[in-house]
């Protein structure tokens, strides 16, 4: 089990402004599994993704990631988990605009402890089909290419799990399909767990398992 | 640990390289701040040193035993009890004080007239002993002072060896050094004599050359005022003839003045002398205190300048970090710890300050040498300790200026920054 969550609760604000974003979520994910999480706006998808990505902590409940108790980790230990265990792919790509593709892909390795392979970013870019674009900056790339750079940045860490936040949301259907194909291939090659958040049911259907969130709870 | 530090340094270097305008602006602010501090400190320290030097040259450690002045049979000033210093007292005074002082010099001061070519000047004539040389702190501009072998000639027609003040020599020659070896014709107490200049005494009062207010003293006629003018012709003391106007006692240091003064007062008491005792230290101490306050003002400006640099660089750094908030958030998501994003910000400020130090100091020295020295007329002074202290303060300022942006970065929640662009 790579993810084991039990009774996760996350509450924002106090008094009248109190919002229960997640209300007793249980979740277990096996290694190499591809799951899709769908739900309406405000259903708690982004909060769950933040907790899964060690960017936020639950107020209650237990969360074990790859056997480690995330709730008890310090801030710097959570940063290390993000760097070594989790890859992120965002809807808006979130690439550094003043860096070329190779530098963007190399970014996570700046924070890797110990020696890192200097050829790894180039290899990953080659794998996503962008070897001829390594010196291009994001503004010189198409939307689909930018997302492939973002996927390469996630994979350069050799993560146990990749969290995808609407990865096809800013892409046309052809580019979206290419990106999803690529993610599926990489999952098969590397046995990486994929957690994908989306509005698009067509996209969600590609997953092994589809989970629906409603008002901070699983909806059957 | 070392690898991390090297990565932070490389990251800081990248930040500098990728934002040349911002980096240039920050470095320029640091350099201008440093140069202004250097020029202000250099000016104030230089002025302080110059004034201290001049005041010391005037005699901060001198004690004068002054005989009461008389105009014919009329005593001038507060009446004194006891008798004035006569020739017979000089040996006693010398024996009593020579061991604890640099010199004990009897001085006979007269107003006289000296002519050379078509130029004549009314000035003071000071007959004294060679020991007076220790009082002349700046030393000789040219030649030497009166020595033991210089005597007043027995034959009135013979030439008298004399030393001349630089300022008096300047009344006759464009270059005061030209007075050396020249024979002047002078009148003292109605008797004419010829003097040959064996030395030109350097003018200790540098300020007088540049401050017109001192010209007012040229109309003064009191001995202290005359002393300020330094328009003296120094003549050999005649032991059997000259009666001292005053005896000048030169203490080894300013700190010794009180102990020497105690001995002088005891001597005056024992010998029953009726003299005025004038201690230069008392009034020069007041002036030095004013200079110290002036110096304190300099330090205030020094601090103020650094505060201005702090505010400017802090503002630039803060604006810069606001612009790169998204980048910081991405770095945090990708595994950067708070320390890993804060360190490059701090290092960037420190590195820019280090880069700016050389040009800043150089610019400050240029301002001092080419801008301030020619205007003020005195040498500026830049103590190494002050420069080192300023550099350290600047380095601290640069780090302080980076603290606000660093705190902003440390408080950043990457999920909330990146979440604004999500559509979940």
Coordinates of C-alpha atoms in Angstrom, one line a residue:
Chain A
X1 CA 0.0 0.0 0.0
X2 CA 1.6 3.3 -1.0
X3 CA -1.2 5.5 0.4
X4 CA -3.2 4.7 3.5
X5 CA -5.5 7.4 4.8
X6 CA -8.0 7.0 7.6
X7 CA -10.7 9.4 8.8
X8 CA -8.9 12.4 7.3
X9 CA -10.6 15.7 8.3
X10 CA -9.5 19.2 7.2
X11 CA -11.3 22.3 8.4
X12 CA -10.7 25.9 7.4
X13 CA -11.7 29.0 9.3
X14 CA -13.6 29.4 12.5
X15 CA -17.2 30.2 13.7
X16 CA -19.5 31.3 10.9
X17 CA -16.6 31.0 8.4
X18 CA -15.9 27.4 9.3
X19 CA -15.7 25.1 6.3
X20 CA -15.2 21.4 6.5
X21 CA -13.2 20.6 3.3
X22 CA -12.6 17.0 4.1
X23 CA -14.8 15.1 6.5
X24 CA -13.6 11.6 7.4
X25 CA -11.9 10.5 4.2
X26 CA -10.5 7.0 4.0
X27 CA -8.3 6.1 1.1
X28 CA -6.0 3.3 0.2
X29 CA -3.9 3.2 -3.0
X30 CA -1.8 0.3 -4.2
X31 CA 1.6 0.8 -5.9
X32 CA 1.3 1.3 -9.6
X33 CA -2.5 2.0 -9.4
X34 CA -4.1 4.7 -11.5
X35 CA -6.9 6.4 -9.8
X36 CA -9.0 9.4 -10.8
X37 CA -10.8 11.7 -8.4
X38 CA -13.7 13.7 -9.7
X39 CA -16.1 16.0 -8.0
X40 CA -17.7 19.5 -8.3
X41 CA -16.0 22.7 -7.4
X42 CA -15.7 22.9 -3.6
X43 CA -16.0 19.2 -3.1
X44 CA -12.6 19.0 -1.5
X45 CA -10.5 17.6 -4.4
X46 CA -7.8 20.3 -4.2
X47 CA -7.5 19.9 -0.4
X48 CA -7.2 16.1 -0.7
X49 CA -4.5 16.5 -3.4
X50 CA -2.6 19.0 -1.2
X51 CA -2.6 16.5 1.7
X52 CA -1.7 13.7 -0.6
X53 CA 1.2 15.8 -2.0
X54 CA 2.5 16.7 1.5
X55 CA 1.7 20.4 0.9
X56 CA -0.8 20.5 3.7
X57 CA -1.6 18.6 6.9
X58 CA -4.9 17.1 7.9
X59 CA -6.4 18.3 11.2
X60 CA -7.5 14.8 12.2
X61 CA -6.9 11.2 11.0
X62 CA -3.9 9.2 9.9
X63 CA -2.0 9.3 6.7
X64 CA 0.8 6.9 5.8
X65 CA 2.7 7.4 2.6
X66 CA 5.0 4.6 1.5
X67 CA 4.9 3.4 5.1
X68 CA 5.8 6.8 6.7
X69 CA 3.5 8.6 9.1
X70 CA 3.2 11.9 7.2
X71 CA 1.3 13.6 10.1
X72 CA 4.3 13.4 12.3
X73 CA 6.8 14.7 9.8
X74 CA 8.4 18.2 10.2
X75 CA 8.2 20.8 7.5
X76 CA 11.7 20.0 6.1
X77 CA 10.9 16.2 6.2
X78 CA 7.7 16.9 4.2
X79 CA 9.8 18.9 1.7
X80 CA 12.1 15.9 1.4
X81 CA 9.2 13.5 0.8
X82 CA 7.9 15.9 -1.9
X83 CA 11.3 15.9 -3.5
X84 CA 12.0 12.1 -3.4
X85 CA 8.6 10.4 -3.5
X86 CA 6.0 12.6 -5.2
X87 CA 5.8 14.1 -8.7
X88 CA 3.5 17.0 -9.5
X89 CA 1.8 17.8 -12.8
X90 CA -0.4 20.9 -12.8
X91 CA -3.1 22.2 -15.1
X92 CA -1.2 25.5 -15.6
X93 CA 2.1 23.6 -16.0
X94 CA 3.9 25.9 -13.5
X95 CA 7.2 26.0 -15.3
X96 CA 9.8 28.7 -14.6
X97 CA 9.4 31.1 -17.5
X98 CA 13.1 32.3 -17.5
X99 CA 14.5 28.7 -17.6
X100 CA 14.7 26.5 -20.6
X101 CA 13.2 23.0 -20.7
X102 CA 16.3 21.3 -19.5
X103 CA 16.7 23.7 -16.5
X104 CA 13.0 23.3 -15.6
X105 CA 13.4 19.5 -15.6
X106 CA 16.6 19.7 -13.5
X107 CA 14.9 21.9 -10.9
X108 CA 13.9 19.1 -8.4
X109 CA 17.4 17.7 -8.5
X110 CA 18.7 21.0 -7.0
X111 CA 17.2 19.9 -3.7
X112 CA 18.1 16.3 -3.9
X113 CA 20.4 15.1 -1.1
X114 CA 23.7 13.6 -2.2
X115 CA 25.0 13.2 -5.7
X116 CA 22.6 13.3 -8.6
X117 CA 22.9 12.1 -12.2
X118 CA 23.6 14.9 -14.5
X119 CA 22.3 13.0 -17.5
X120 CA 19.0 12.1 -16.0
X121 CA 17.1 15.3 -17.0
X122 CA 18.2 14.8 -20.6
X123 CA 17.1 11.2 -20.6
X124 CA 13.7 12.0 -19.3
X125 CA 13.2 14.8 -21.8
X126 CA 14.2 12.3 -24.5
X127 CA 11.6 9.9 -23.1
X128 CA 8.8 12.5 -23.4
X129 CA 9.9 13.3 -27.0
X130 CA 11.4 16.7 -26.3
X131 CA 15.1 16.2 -26.8
X132 CA 15.1 18.7 -29.7
X133 CA 13.4 21.3 -27.4
X134 CA 15.8 21.2 -24.4
X135 CA 17.0 24.8 -24.9
X136 CA 13.5 26.2 -25.5
X137 CA 11.9 28.3 -22.9
X138 CA 8.2 27.7 -22.0
X139 CA 7.1 30.6 -24.1
X140 CA 8.7 29.0 -27.1
X141 CA 6.8 25.7 -26.6
X142 CA 3.2 24.7 -27.4
X143 CA 0.8 23.9 -24.5
X144 CA 1.2 20.2 -25.1
X145 CA 5.0 20.5 -25.1
X146 CA 4.9 22.5 -21.9
X147 CA 2.8 19.8 -20.2
X148 CA 5.3 17.2 -21.4
X149 CA 8.1 19.2 -19.8
X150 CA 6.1 19.3 -16.6
X151 CA 5.7 15.5 -16.8
X152 CA 9.5 15.2 -17.4
X153 CA 10.1 17.4 -14.3
X154 CA 7.9 15.1 -12.2
X155 CA 9.5 11.9 -13.5
X156 CA 13.1 13.1 -13.1
X157 CA 12.7 12.5 -9.4
X158 CA 11.8 8.8 -10.1
X159 CA 8.7 9.3 -7.8
X160 CA 6.7 6.6 -6.2
X161 CA 3.5 8.6 -7.0
X162 CA 2.6 11.3 -9.5
X163 CA -0.2 13.7 -8.6
X164 CA -1.9 15.2 -11.6
X165 CA -4.1 18.3 -11.2
X166 CA -6.3 18.6 -14.3
X167 CA -3.3 17.8 -16.6
X168 CA -5.4 18.2 -19.8
X169 CA -7.4 21.2 -18.6
X170 CA -5.5 23.7 -20.7
X171 CA -4.9 21.4 -23.7
X172 CA -6.8 20.7 -26.9
X173 CA -8.2 17.2 -27.2
X174 CA -5.3 15.8 -29.3
X175 CA -2.6 17.2 -27.0
X176 CA -4.7 16.0 -24.0
X177 CA -4.8 12.5 -25.4
X178 CA -1.1 12.5 -26.0
X179 CA -0.4 13.6 -22.5
X180 CA -2.7 11.0 -21.0
X181 CA -1.1 8.3 -23.2
X182 CA 2.3 9.4 -22.1
X183 CA 1.2 9.2 -18.4
X184 CA -0.3 5.8 -18.9
X185 CA 2.9 4.5 -20.6
X186 CA 5.1 5.9 -17.9
X187 CA 2.9 4.3 -15.3
X188 CA 3.3 1.0 -17.0
X189 CA 7.1 1.4 -17.5
X190 CA 7.9 2.7 -14.0
X191 CA 5.1 1.2 -12.0
X192 CA 4.4 4.7 -10.7
X193 CA 1.2 5.3 -8.9
X194 CA -1.0 7.9 -10.6
X195 CA -3.5 10.1 -8.9
X196 CA -5.4 12.3 -11.3
X197 CA -7.9 15.0 -10.4
X198 CA -10.3 16.0 -13.2
X199 CA -13.7 17.3 -14.2
X200 CA -13.6 15.3 -17.4
X201 CA -15.3 11.9 -17.1
X202 CA -13.7 10.8 -20.4
X203 CA -10.3 11.4 -18.8
X204 CA -11.4 9.7 -15.6
X205 CA -12.4 6.6 -17.4
X206 CA -8.8 5.8 -18.3
X207 CA -8.1 5.2 -14.6
X208 CA -8.2 1.8 -12.8
X209 CA -10.5 3.3 -10.2
X210 CA -12.7 6.4 -10.2
X211 CA -13.6 8.1 -6.9
X212 CA -16.1 10.8 -6.5
X213 CA -15.9 13.5 -3.8
X214 CA -19.0 15.5 -2.7
X215 CA -18.9 17.9 0.2
X216 CA -15.7 16.5 1.6
X217 CA -16.9 12.9 1.6
X218 CA -16.7 9.9 -0.8
X219 CA -19.8 9.6 -2.9
X220 CA -20.8 6.2 -4.2
Chain B
X1 CA 26.2 20.3 4.2
X2 CA 28.9 21.7 2.0
X3 CA 27.1 20.5 -1.1
X4 CA 23.9 22.3 0.1
X5 CA 25.9 25.5 0.7
X6 CA 27.5 25.3 -2.7
X7 CA 24.0 24.8 -4.2
X8 CA 22.7 27.9 -2.3
X9 CA 25.6 29.9 -3.6
X10 CA 25.0 28.7 -7.1
X11 CA 21.4 29.6 -6.8
X12 CA 22.2 33.0 -5.5
X13 CA 24.6 33.5 -8.4
X14 CA 21.9 32.5 -10.8
X15 CA 19.5 35.0 -9.2
X16 CA 22.1 37.7 -9.8
X17 CA 22.8 36.6 -13.3
X18 CA 19.1 36.2 -14.3
X19 CA 18.1 39.6 -13.0
X20 CA 20.9 42.0 -14.2
X21 CA 18.8 45.2 -13.8
X22 CA 17.8 44.4 -10.2
X23 CA 21.2 43.2 -9.3
X24 CA 22.8 46.2 -10.8
X25 CA 20.4 48.5 -9.0
X26 CA 21.1 46.8 -5.7
X27 CA 24.9 46.9 -6.2
X28 CA 24.7 50.5 -7.2
X29 CA 22.8 51.4 -4.1
X30 CA 25.3 49.6 -2.0
X31 CA 28.2 51.2 -3.8
X32 CA 26.8 54.7 -3.6
X33 CA 25.9 54.2 0.1
X34 CA 29.4 53.0 0.8
X35 CA 31.1 55.8 -1.1
X36 CA 29.0 58.4 0.7
X37 CA 29.9 56.9 4.0
X38 CA 33.5 56.7 3.1
X39 CA 33.6 60.3 1.9
X40 CA 31.7 61.6 5.0
X41 CA 33.9 59.6 7.4
X42 CA 37.0 60.6 5.5
X43 CA 36.1 64.3 5.6
X44 CA 35.2 64.3 9.2
X45 CA 38.2 62.2 10.3
X46 CA 40.5 64.3 8.2
X47 CA 39.1 67.5 9.6
X48 CA 39.4 66.2 13.1
X49 CA 43.0 65.1 12.6
X50 CA 43.9 68.4 11.0
X51 CA 42.3 70.5 13.7
X52 CA 43.8 68.3 16.4
X53 CA 47.2 68.6 14.8
X54 CA 46.9 72.4 14.6
X55 CA 45.7 72.7 18.2
X56 CA 48.5 70.4 19.4
X57 CA 50.9 72.5 17.5
X58 CA 49.5 75.6 19.3
X59 CA 50.6 74.0 22.5
X60 CA 48.0 71.9 24.3
X61 CA 50.6 70.8 26.8
X62 CA 52.1 74.2 27.5
X63 CA 52.2 76.2 30.7
X64 CA 53.1 79.9 30.5
X65 CA 54.4 81.9 33.5
X66 CA 53.6 85.4 32.3
X67 CA 55.1 88.5 33.9
X68 CA 52.5 91.3 34.5
X69 CA 52.5 93.8 31.6
X70 CA 53.3 97.4 32.4
X71 CA 52.8 100.5 30.3
X72 CA 55.5 102.8 31.8
X73 CA 54.7 102.8 35.5
X74 CA 51.1 101.6 35.0
X75 CA 50.4 97.9 35.6
X76 CA 48.1 96.2 33.1
X77 CA 45.6 93.6 34.2
X78 CA 44.8 92.1 37.6
X79 CA 47.4 93.1 40.2
X80 CA 49.7 90.3 41.4
X81 CA 51.4 89.8 44.6
X82 CA 55.1 89.0 44.6
X83 CA 57.8 90.0 42.2
X84 CA 58.0 89.3 38.5
X85 CA 60.3 86.7 37.0
X86 CA 63.8 88.1 36.6
X87 CA 67.0 86.8 35.1
X88 CA 68.0 85.6 38.6
X89 CA 65.0 83.2 38.8
X90 CA 65.6 81.5 35.5
X91 CA 68.3 79.1 36.8
X92 CA 66.1 78.1 39.7
X93 CA 63.1 77.5 37.5
X94 CA 65.2 75.5 35.0
X95 CA 66.7 73.3 37.7
X96 CA 63.3 72.7 39.3
X97 CA 61.4 71.8 36.2
X98 CA 63.8 70.6 33.5
X99 CA 63.7 67.0 34.8
X100 CA 59.9 66.7 34.4
X101 CA 59.5 68.8 31.3
X102 CA 60.6 68.8 27.6
X103 CA 61.9 72.3 27.9
X104 CA 61.7 75.5 30.0
X105 CA 62.2 78.5 27.7
X106 CA 62.4 82.1 28.7
X107 CA 60.8 84.4 26.1
X108 CA 61.3 88.0 25.6
X109 CA 58.6 89.3 23.3
X110 CA 58.9 92.7 21.6
X111 CA 57.1 94.4 18.8
X112 CA 59.6 95.3 16.1
X113 CA 60.0 96.2 12.5
X114 CA 61.7 94.3 9.8
X115 CA 62.6 95.4 6.3
X116 CA 63.8 93.6 3.2
X117 CA 64.0 95.5 -0.1
X118 CA 61.0 97.8 -0.4
X119 CA 58.9 95.7 2.1
X120 CA 58.6 96.4 5.8
X121 CA 56.5 94.5 8.4
X122 CA 55.7 95.2 12.0
X123 CA 55.8 92.0 13.9
X124 CA 56.8 90.3 17.2
X125 CA 60.4 89.5 18.0
X126 CA 61.0 86.6 20.3
X127 CA 64.3 86.1 22.0
X128 CA 64.5 82.6 23.4
X129 CA 66.8 79.7 24.1
X130 CA 67.3 76.6 21.9
X131 CA 65.0 74.6 24.1
X132 CA 62.1 76.4 22.5
X133 CA 62.5 74.1 19.6
X134 CA 60.5 71.5 21.4
X135 CA 57.5 73.8 21.4
X136 CA 57.5 74.1 17.6
X137 CA 55.6 70.9 16.9
X138 CA 55.4 71.1 13.1
X139 CA 59.2 71.6 13.0
X140 CA 61.2 73.4 10.4
X141 CA 60.1 74.2 6.9
X142 CA 63.7 74.9 5.9
X143 CA 67.0 75.1 7.7
X144 CA 67.3 74.7 11.5
X145 CA 66.2 76.4 14.7
X146 CA 68.5 78.4 17.0
X147 CA 71.1 76.1 18.6
X148 CA 73.6 76.5 21.4
X149 CA 76.2 77.9 19.1
X150 CA 74.0 80.7 18.0
X151 CA 74.7 83.8 20.1
X152 CA 73.9 87.5 20.0
X153 CA 77.1 89.0 18.7
X154 CA 79.1 91.2 21.0
X155 CA 79.8 93.6 18.1
X156 CA 76.6 95.4 17.3
X157 CA 77.6 95.6 13.6
X158 CA 77.8 91.8 13.3
X159 CA 74.9 89.7 11.9
X160 CA 72.5 88.1 14.4
X161 CA 71.4 84.5 13.6
X162 CA 67.6 84.2 13.5
X163 CA 64.8 81.9 12.7
X164 CA 61.6 83.2 11.0
X165 CA 58.1 82.0 11.0
X166 CA 56.8 80.7 7.6
X167 CA 53.9 83.3 7.8
X168 CA 56.3 86.2 8.3
X169 CA 58.6 85.0 5.6
X170 CA 55.6 84.8 3.3
X171 CA 55.2 88.6 3.7
X172 CA 58.5 89.1 1.9
X173 CA 58.8 86.1 -0.4
X174 CA 56.4 84.2 -2.6
X175 CA 58.0 81.0 -1.4
X176 CA 58.8 81.3 2.3
X177 CA 61.7 78.9 1.9
X178 CA 63.5 81.7 0.0
X179 CA 64.0 83.5 3.3
X180 CA 66.8 81.0 4.2
X181 CA 70.1 82.7 4.2
X182 CA 68.6 86.2 3.6
X183 CA 69.8 89.1 5.7
X184 CA 67.0 91.4 7.1
X185 CA 67.3 94.8 8.6
X186 CA 65.3 95.1 11.8
X187 CA 64.6 97.5 14.7
X188 CA 63.9 96.4 18.2
X189 CA 63.5 98.8 21.1
X190 CA 64.8 101.6 18.8
X191 CA 68.0 99.7 18.0
X192 CA 68.7 98.5 14.5
X193 CA 70.4 95.3 13.8
X194 CA 71.0 92.9 10.9
X195 CA 69.8 89.3 11.1
X196 CA 70.6 86.3 8.9
X197 CA 67.9 83.6 8.6
X198 CA 69.2 80.2 9.6
X199 CA 65.8 78.5 9.5
X200 CA 62.2 78.9 8.5
X201 CA 59.7 77.6 11.1
X202 CA 56.8 75.7 9.6
X203 CA 53.4 77.4 10.2
X204 CA 51.5 75.1 12.6
X205 CA 48.2 76.9 12.1
X206 CA 47.0 75.3 8.9
X207 CA 43.5 76.5 9.4
X208 CA 44.7 80.1 9.2
X209 CA 45.7 79.6 5.6
X210 CA 42.2 78.8 4.7
X211 CA 39.9 80.5 7.1
X212 CA 39.5 84.2 6.6
X213 CA 38.1 84.6 10.1
X214 CA 41.5 84.1 11.5
X215 CA 42.7 87.3 9.7
X216 CA 40.8 89.2 12.4
X217 CA 43.7 88.4 14.8
X218 CA 46.0 90.4 12.6
X219 CA 44.6 93.5 14.2
X220 CA 45.0 92.1 17.7
X221 CA 47.8 93.3 19.8
X222 CA 47.8 91.0 22.8
X223 CA 50.5 88.4 23.2
X224 CA 48.2 85.4 22.9
X225 CA 46.7 86.9 19.7
X226 CA 50.2 87.5 18.4
X227 CA 51.1 84.0 19.2
X228 CA 48.2 82.9 17.1
X229 CA 49.5 85.0 14.2
X230 CA 52.9 83.3 14.2
X231 CA 54.6 86.3 12.7
X232 CA 57.7 85.9 14.8
X233 CA 61.4 86.5 14.3
X234 CA 63.3 84.2 16.7
X235 CA 66.5 85.7 18.1
X236 CA 69.1 84.3 20.5
X237 CA 68.6 84.9 24.2
X238 CA 71.1 87.2 25.9
X239 CA 71.5 85.8 29.4
X240 CA 73.0 89.0 30.8
X241 CA 70.6 91.4 29.1
X242 CA 67.2 89.9 28.4
X243 CA 64.4 90.0 30.9
X244 CA 61.7 87.4 30.3
X245 CA 58.2 88.5 29.3
X246 CA 57.2 85.0 30.1
X247 CA 58.6 81.5 30.7
X248 CA 57.1 78.7 28.6
X249 CA 57.1 75.3 30.1
X250 CA 56.6 72.4 27.7
X251 CA 55.1 69.3 29.4
X252 CA 55.9 66.0 27.9
X253 CA 52.3 65.2 27.1
X254 CA 48.9 66.7 27.8
X255 CA 48.4 64.2 30.5
X256 CA 51.5 65.5 32.3
X257 CA 50.2 69.1 32.4
X258 CA 48.4 68.7 35.8
X259 CA 51.5 67.3 37.6
X260 CA 53.8 69.9 36.1
X261 CA 51.3 72.6 36.9
X262 CA 51.3 71.5 40.5
X263 CA 55.1 71.8 40.6
X264 CA 55.0 75.2 39.0
X265 CA 52.5 76.5 41.5
X266 CA 54.7 75.2 44.3
X267 CA 57.7 76.9 42.8
X268 CA 55.8 80.2 42.4
X269 CA 54.7 80.0 46.0
X270 CA 58.2 79.2 47.3
X271 CA 59.9 81.9 45.2
X272 CA 57.3 84.5 45.9
X273 CA 56.7 85.2 42.3
X274 CA 53.9 87.5 41.1
X275 CA 53.0 85.9 37.7
X276 CA 50.0 84.9 35.8
X277 CA 49.9 81.2 35.0
X278 CA 48.3 80.4 31.7
X279 CA 47.5 76.7 30.9
X280 CA 46.9 76.1 27.2
X281 CA 45.3 72.7 27.9
X282 CA 42.3 74.3 29.5
X283 CA 41.0 76.1 26.4
X284 CA 42.2 73.6 23.9
X285 CA 40.3 70.9 25.8
X286 CA 37.2 72.9 25.1
X287 CA 37.9 73.1 21.4
X288 CA 38.8 69.4 21.3
X289 CA 35.5 68.6 23.0
X290 CA 33.7 70.6 20.2
X291 CA 35.6 68.6 17.6
X292 CA 34.6 65.3 19.3
X293 CA 31.0 66.5 19.1
X294 CA 31.6 67.2 15.4
X295 CA 32.9 63.7 15.1
X296 CA 29.9 62.3 16.9
X297 CA 27.7 64.1 14.3
X298 CA 29.7 62.2 11.6
X299 CA 28.9 58.9 13.2
X300 CA 25.2 59.9 13.3
X301 CA 25.3 60.6 9.6
X302 CA 27.2 57.3 9.1
X303 CA 24.4 55.4 10.7
X304 CA 21.7 57.5 8.9
X305 CA 23.4 56.7 5.6
X306 CA 23.4 53.0 6.3
X307 CA 19.7 53.2 7.3
X308 CA 18.9 54.8 4.0
X309 CA 20.8 52.1 2.2
X310 CA 18.9 49.5 4.3
X311 CA 15.5 51.0 3.3
X312 CA 16.4 51.3 -0.4
X313 CA 17.9 47.8 -0.8
X314 CA 15.2 46.3 1.4
X315 CA 12.5 47.8 -0.8
X316 CA 14.1 46.6 -4.0
X317 CA 14.6 43.1 -2.5
X318 CA 11.0 43.0 -1.3
X319 CA 9.6 44.1 -4.7
X320 CA 11.9 41.5 -6.3
X321 CA 10.7 38.7 -4.1
X322 CA 7.0 39.7 -4.7
X323 CA 7.7 39.2 -8.4
X324 CA 9.2 35.8 -7.9
X325 CA 6.6 34.4 -5.5
X326 CA 5.3 31.9 -8.0
X327 CA 8.8 30.6 -8.7
X328 CA 9.4 30.2 -4.9
X329 CA 6.1 28.3 -4.6
X330 CA 7.2 26.0 -7.5
X331 CA 10.5 25.4 -5.8
X332 CA 8.8 24.6 -2.5
X333 CA 6.5 22.1 -4.3
X334 CA 9.4 20.4 -5.9
X335 CA 11.1 19.9 -2.5
X336 CA 12.9 23.0 -1.5
X337 CA 12.9 23.5 2.2
X338 CA 12.3 27.0 3.7
X339 CA 16.1 27.2 4.4
X340 CA 16.8 26.3 0.7
X341 CA 14.7 29.2 -0.5
X342 CA 15.7 31.7 2.2
X343 CA 19.5 31.1 1.9
X344 CA 19.9 32.2 -1.7
X345 CA 17.9 35.4 -0.9
X346 CA 20.3 36.2 2.0
X347 CA 23.3 35.2 0.0
X348 CA 22.3 37.3 -3.0
X349 CA 22.2 40.4 -0.8
X350 CA 25.5 39.5 0.8
X351 CA 27.2 38.8 -2.5
X352 CA 26.0 42.0 -4.1
X353 CA 27.2 44.0 -1.1
X354 CA 30.6 42.3 -1.4
X355 CA 30.7 43.0 -5.1
X356 CA 29.9 46.7 -4.4
X357 CA 32.5 47.1 -1.8
X358 CA 35.5 47.7 -4.0
X359 CA 33.9 50.2 -6.4
X360 CA 32.2 51.9 -3.4
X361 CA 35.4 52.4 -1.5
X362 CA 37.2 53.5 -4.7
X363 CA 34.4 56.0 -5.6
X364 CA 34.5 57.3 -2.0
X365 CA 38.3 57.8 -2.2
X366 CA 37.9 59.6 -5.6
X367 CA 35.3 61.9 -4.0
X368 CA 37.7 62.6 -1.1
X369 CA 40.8 63.2 -3.3
X370 CA 39.3 65.0 -6.2
X371 CA 36.2 66.6 -4.7
X372 CA 36.6 67.3 -1.0
X373 CA 40.3 67.8 -0.4
X374 CA 40.7 70.6 -3.0
X375 CA 37.7 72.5 -1.6
X376 CA 38.4 72.1 2.1
X377 CA 42.2 72.3 1.8
X378 CA 43.0 69.7 4.4
X379 CA 44.0 66.1 3.9
X380 CA 41.2 63.7 4.4
X381 CA 41.8 60.7 6.6
X382 CA 40.4 57.2 6.1
X383 CA 41.3 54.9 9.1
X384 CA 41.4 51.3 8.0
X385 CA 39.4 50.3 11.0
X386 CA 36.6 52.7 10.0
X387 CA 36.6 51.3 6.4
X388 CA 36.5 47.7 7.7
X389 CA 33.8 48.6 10.1
X390 CA 31.8 50.3 7.4
X391 CA 32.2 47.3 5.1
X392 CA 31.0 45.0 7.9
X393 CA 28.1 47.3 8.6
X394 CA 27.2 47.3 4.9
X395 CA 27.3 43.5 4.8
X396 CA 25.0 43.4 7.8
X397 CA 22.8 46.0 6.2
X398 CA 22.5 43.9 3.0
X399 CA 21.6 40.8 5.0
X400 CA 19.1 42.9 7.1
X401 CA 17.6 44.2 3.9
X402 CA 17.1 40.6 2.7
X403 CA 15.5 39.5 5.9
X404 CA 12.1 41.0 5.0
X405 CA 11.9 39.2 1.7
X406 CA 13.3 36.1 3.3
X407 CA 10.5 36.2 5.9
X408 CA 8.0 36.7 3.1
X409 CA 9.4 33.6 1.4
X410 CA 9.4 31.6 4.6
X411 CA 5.8 32.3 5.3
X412 CA 4.8 31.3 1.8
X413 CA 2.3 28.4 1.5
X414 CA 3.0 27.0 -2.0
X415 CA -0.4 25.3 -2.2
X416 CA -2.2 28.6 -1.7
X417 CA 0.0 30.4 -4.3
X418 CA -0.3 27.7 -7.0
X419 CA -3.9 26.9 -6.0
X420 CA -5.1 30.3 -7.2
X421 CA -4.6 29.0 -10.7
X422 CA -6.3 25.8 -10.1
X423 CA -9.8 25.0 -11.3
X424 CA -10.9 22.2 -9.1

